[in-house]
Structure formats: structure tokens, C-alpha cells
Amino acid sequence: MQTTTLYDQDFFAWTQRQVELLKTQQWEQVDVENLIEEIDSLGKQERRELCNRLGILLGHLLKWHYQPEARSKSWFYTIKEQRIRIVRHLKDNPSLKPYLDDAIAIGYEDGLLLFGKETPLDPKQLPQSCPFSEVQIFEEPVELEL
């Protein structure tokens, strides 16, 4: 029979209890199993954040390059915003940098989906692996002609 714990009943209360136990060094009362699970989950969340932002950025770069006649202010600012946020995210989490190539590959898959959803073009006609270098992804100027 499974017992219900504070972790299951009220996650926020559980986090506050764990903080208090750690601060007061009451090691024997710390919920080590669930704490390990949550810390591991936080690390995975940071990787997902990088992949998600790259997916948005790469999808918009694909639109920018393959539909130049449809370029918009929205695309322009989405590219700028995602570049800034990714650079900040990597600055805040420098240990993600070795994972960047994998994150670009994952983000590109998501970018193809975004491209397919938001354009009349078939993403199957595009390169199926990321055609952009890191310089193109993060630094290549995009200019909006008004």
C-alpha cells in the first residue's frame, strides 16, 4: 500500500520543507530520493529550454531564407529575441555549451515543423539537417526592409 507524502500532496510545501531541512542541516530528514529526482529534472529543463529556443530561432531563420518576399517585422524581432535569449541562457548555463551541436540538431527538427506549420512550403523540400553554421545562427545580420 502506497502512502501519500508531502511531496505528493503539496509540492510547494515540500520544497520549502526541504530548504528548511537543508539550512538547518537535518540531513536524516531530507527526502533524498525526491530531491535527487527534482534536481535532475531541473538540469533537463535547462537543456529543453535551449532546444526550444533554438527550434523557434531556426524555424524563423528558415522562413527568413526561404520566403524572402514574406519577411515581416514579427520574424525580424523573433530572430533577434531568440538570439539574445539563447546567448543569455548559455551565459547563465555555460556547461550547456558542449551540448550546443546536439541542441541545434534537435532545434532544427522543431524548426522544420514550425516552418511547415507557418508557411505554404513543404519542409520535406528543405535540408533535413541544419544548413546553418553557428555564425549564421547567432550572428548573421538580418535586415528588415520597410
mmCIF file of C-alpha atoms in Angstrom:
data_model
loop_
_atom_site.group_PDB
_atom_site.id
_atom_site.type_symbol
_atom_site.label_atom_id
_atom_site.label_comp_id
_atom_site.label_asym_id
_atom_site.label_seq_id
_atom_site.Cartn_x
_atom_site.Cartn_y
_atom_site.Cartn_z
ATOM 1 C CA MET A 1 0.000 0.000 0.000
ATOM 2 C CA GLN A 2 1.426 3.367 -1.045
ATOM 3 C CA THR A 3 1.445 6.202 1.446
ATOM 4 C CA THR A 4 0.856 9.792 0.429
ATOM 5 C CA THR A 5 3.715 12.118 1.301
ATOM 6 C CA LEU A 6 4.001 15.886 1.469
ATOM 7 C CA TYR A 7 5.774 15.628 -1.901
ATOM 8 C CA ASP A 8 2.607 14.114 -3.395
ATOM 9 C CA GLN A 9 0.129 16.339 -1.518
ATOM 10 C CA ASP A 10 1.691 19.812 -1.783
ATOM 11 C CA PHE A 11 4.826 20.156 -3.873
ATOM 12 C CA PHE A 12 5.480 23.772 -2.896
ATOM 13 C CA ALA A 13 5.222 22.944 0.801
ATOM 14 C CA TRP A 14 7.586 20.010 0.209
ATOM 15 C CA THR A 15 10.167 22.326 -1.424
ATOM 16 C CA GLN A 16 10.005 24.756 1.484
ATOM 17 C CA ARG A 17 10.380 21.910 3.971
ATOM 18 C CA GLN A 18 13.432 20.580 2.124
ATOM 19 C CA VAL A 19 15.017 24.053 2.110
ATOM 20 C CA GLU A 20 14.491 24.352 5.850
ATOM 21 C CA LEU A 21 15.923 20.888 6.478
ATOM 22 C CA LEU A 22 18.980 21.667 4.354
ATOM 23 C CA LYS A 23 19.527 25.058 6.001
ATOM 24 C CA THR A 24 19.359 23.523 9.449
ATOM 25 C CA GLN A 25 21.469 20.539 8.336
ATOM 26 C CA GLN A 26 18.864 17.994 9.383
ATOM 27 C CA TRP A 27 20.256 15.535 6.847
ATOM 28 C CA GLU A 28 18.434 12.475 8.163
ATOM 29 C CA GLN A 29 15.031 14.081 7.458
ATOM 30 C CA VAL A 30 15.796 15.267 3.903
ATOM 31 C CA ASP A 31 13.737 13.490 1.244
ATOM 32 C CA VAL A 32 16.843 12.466 -0.697
ATOM 33 C CA GLU A 33 15.113 10.316 -3.331
ATOM 34 C CA ASN A 34 12.675 13.010 -4.446
ATOM 35 C CA LEU A 35 15.287 15.757 -4.090
ATOM 36 C CA ILE A 36 17.616 13.904 -6.477
ATOM 37 C CA GLU A 37 14.758 13.472 -8.938
ATOM 38 C CA GLU A 38 13.887 17.189 -8.818
ATOM 39 C CA ILE A 39 17.475 18.382 -9.222
ATOM 40 C CA ASP A 40 17.936 16.056 -12.188
ATOM 41 C CA SER A 41 14.705 17.403 -13.671
ATOM 42 C CA LEU A 42 15.968 20.981 -13.324
ATOM 43 C CA GLY A 43 19.053 20.150 -15.373
ATOM 44 C CA LYS A 44 16.958 18.553 -18.089
ATOM 45 C CA GLN A 45 14.699 21.609 -18.106
ATOM 46 C CA GLU A 46 17.682 23.834 -18.929
ATOM 47 C CA ARG A 47 18.553 21.622 -21.908
ATOM 48 C CA ARG A 48 14.930 21.657 -23.095
ATOM 49 C CA GLU A 49 14.879 25.451 -22.837
ATOM 50 C CA LEU A 50 17.909 25.665 -25.122
ATOM 51 C CA CYS A 51 16.390 23.252 -27.653
ATOM 52 C CA ASN A 52 13.012 25.025 -27.612
ATOM 53 C CA ARG A 53 14.544 28.454 -28.212
ATOM 54 C CA LEU A 54 16.727 27.059 -30.987
ATOM 55 C CA GLY A 55 13.640 25.500 -32.586
ATOM 56 C CA ILE A 56 11.920 28.873 -32.711
ATOM 57 C CA LEU A 57 15.050 30.640 -33.948
ATOM 58 C CA LEU A 58 15.826 28.066 -36.633
ATOM 59 C CA GLY A 59 12.226 27.931 -37.813
ATOM 60 C CA HIS A 60 12.249 31.691 -38.288
ATOM 61 C CA LEU A 61 15.655 31.633 -39.970
ATOM 62 C CA LEU A 62 14.278 29.048 -42.404
ATOM 63 C CA LYS A 63 11.293 31.271 -43.107
ATOM 64 C CA TRP A 64 13.618 34.270 -43.493
ATOM 65 C CA HIS A 65 15.860 32.480 -46.002
ATOM 66 C CA TYR A 66 13.268 30.518 -47.965
ATOM 67 C CA GLN A 67 10.490 33.124 -48.085
ATOM 68 C CA PRO A 68 12.290 36.453 -48.524
ATOM 69 C CA GLU A 69 9.200 38.001 -50.104
ATOM 70 C CA ALA A 70 7.210 37.368 -46.912
ATOM 71 C CA ARG A 71 9.710 38.757 -44.409
ATOM 72 C CA SER A 72 7.998 40.645 -41.642
ATOM 73 C CA LYS A 73 8.721 42.768 -38.625
ATOM 74 C CA SER A 74 7.492 39.875 -36.491
ATOM 75 C CA TRP A 75 10.027 37.441 -37.976
ATOM 76 C CA PHE A 76 12.797 40.027 -37.648
ATOM 77 C CA TYR A 77 12.135 40.593 -33.954
ATOM 78 C CA THR A 78 11.596 36.908 -33.211
ATOM 79 C CA ILE A 79 15.046 36.150 -34.645
ATOM 80 C CA LYS A 80 16.608 38.958 -32.615
ATOM 81 C CA GLU A 81 14.785 37.968 -29.432
ATOM 82 C CA GLN A 82 15.675 34.286 -29.635
ATOM 83 C CA ARG A 83 19.324 35.057 -30.369
ATOM 84 C CA ILE A 84 19.513 37.296 -27.320
ATOM 85 C CA ARG A 85 17.721 34.825 -25.073
ATOM 86 C CA ILE A 86 19.854 31.880 -26.208
ATOM 87 C CA VAL A 87 23.080 33.809 -25.623
ATOM 88 C CA ARG A 88 21.836 34.773 -22.145
ATOM 89 C CA HIS A 89 20.805 31.198 -21.426
ATOM 90 C CA LEU A 90 24.244 29.916 -22.422
ATOM 91 C CA LYS A 91 25.910 32.626 -20.346
ATOM 92 C CA ASP A 92 23.818 31.597 -17.329
ATOM 93 C CA ASN A 93 24.469 27.898 -18.020
ATOM 94 C CA PRO A 94 27.939 27.638 -19.603
ATOM 95 C CA SER A 95 28.045 23.878 -19.097
ATOM 96 C CA LEU A 96 25.392 23.628 -21.855
ATOM 97 C CA LYS A 97 27.898 24.821 -24.495
ATOM 98 C CA PRO A 98 29.278 21.318 -25.215
ATOM 99 C CA TYR A 99 25.661 20.244 -25.840
ATOM 100 C CA LEU A 100 25.079 23.026 -28.403
ATOM 101 C CA ASP A 101 25.594 20.875 -31.530
ATOM 102 C CA ASP A 102 23.040 18.330 -30.310
ATOM 103 C CA ALA A 103 20.659 21.121 -29.293
ATOM 104 C CA ILE A 104 20.948 22.674 -32.763
ATOM 105 C CA ALA A 105 20.106 19.323 -34.365
ATOM 106 C CA ILE A 106 17.075 18.874 -32.100
ATOM 107 C CA GLY A 107 16.055 22.515 -32.536
ATOM 108 C CA TYR A 108 16.310 22.188 -36.299
ATOM 109 C CA GLU A 109 13.825 19.309 -36.298
ATOM 110 C CA ASP A 110 11.426 21.551 -34.375
ATOM 111 C CA GLY A 111 12.241 24.439 -36.717
ATOM 112 C CA LEU A 112 11.215 22.327 -39.709
ATOM 113 C CA LEU A 113 7.878 21.664 -38.009
ATOM 114 C CA LEU A 114 7.376 25.369 -37.344
ATOM 115 C CA PHE A 115 8.287 26.139 -40.973
ATOM 116 C CA GLY A 116 5.769 23.562 -42.212
ATOM 117 C CA LYS A 117 3.050 24.888 -39.948
ATOM 118 C CA GLU A 118 3.559 28.564 -40.742
ATOM 119 C CA THR A 119 4.346 28.562 -44.461
ATOM 120 C CA PRO A 120 2.726 27.106 -47.582
ATOM 121 C CA LEU A 121 6.046 25.431 -48.447
ATOM 122 C CA ASP A 122 6.821 21.761 -47.840
ATOM 123 C CA PRO A 123 9.571 21.310 -45.226
ATOM 124 C CA LYS A 124 10.479 17.988 -46.881
ATOM 125 C CA GLN A 125 11.985 20.092 -49.680
ATOM 126 C CA LEU A 126 14.452 21.678 -47.236
ATOM 127 C CA PRO A 127 17.716 20.200 -45.956
ATOM 128 C CA GLN A 128 16.871 17.644 -43.305
ATOM 129 C CA SER A 129 19.864 18.581 -41.182
ATOM 130 C CA CYS A 130 20.688 22.113 -40.154
ATOM 131 C CA PRO A 131 22.275 24.016 -43.067
ATOM 132 C CA PHE A 132 23.290 26.969 -40.885
ATOM 133 C CA SER A 133 26.653 27.373 -39.183
ATOM 134 C CA GLU A 134 26.780 28.707 -35.615
ATOM 135 C CA VAL A 135 27.853 32.074 -37.032
ATOM 136 C CA GLN A 136 24.810 32.129 -39.319
ATOM 137 C CA ILE A 137 22.519 31.081 -36.493
ATOM 138 C CA PHE A 138 23.731 33.616 -33.960
ATOM 139 C CA GLU A 139 25.466 36.428 -35.808
ATOM 140 C CA GLU A 140 24.429 36.687 -39.453
ATOM 141 C CA PRO A 141 22.714 40.042 -39.844
ATOM 142 C CA VAL A 142 19.037 40.078 -40.709
ATOM 143 C CA GLU A 143 17.873 43.329 -42.192
ATOM 144 C CA LEU A 144 14.275 44.373 -42.425
ATOM 145 C CA GLU A 145 13.420 46.464 -45.450
ATOM 146 C CA LEU A 146 10.448 48.652 -44.728
#
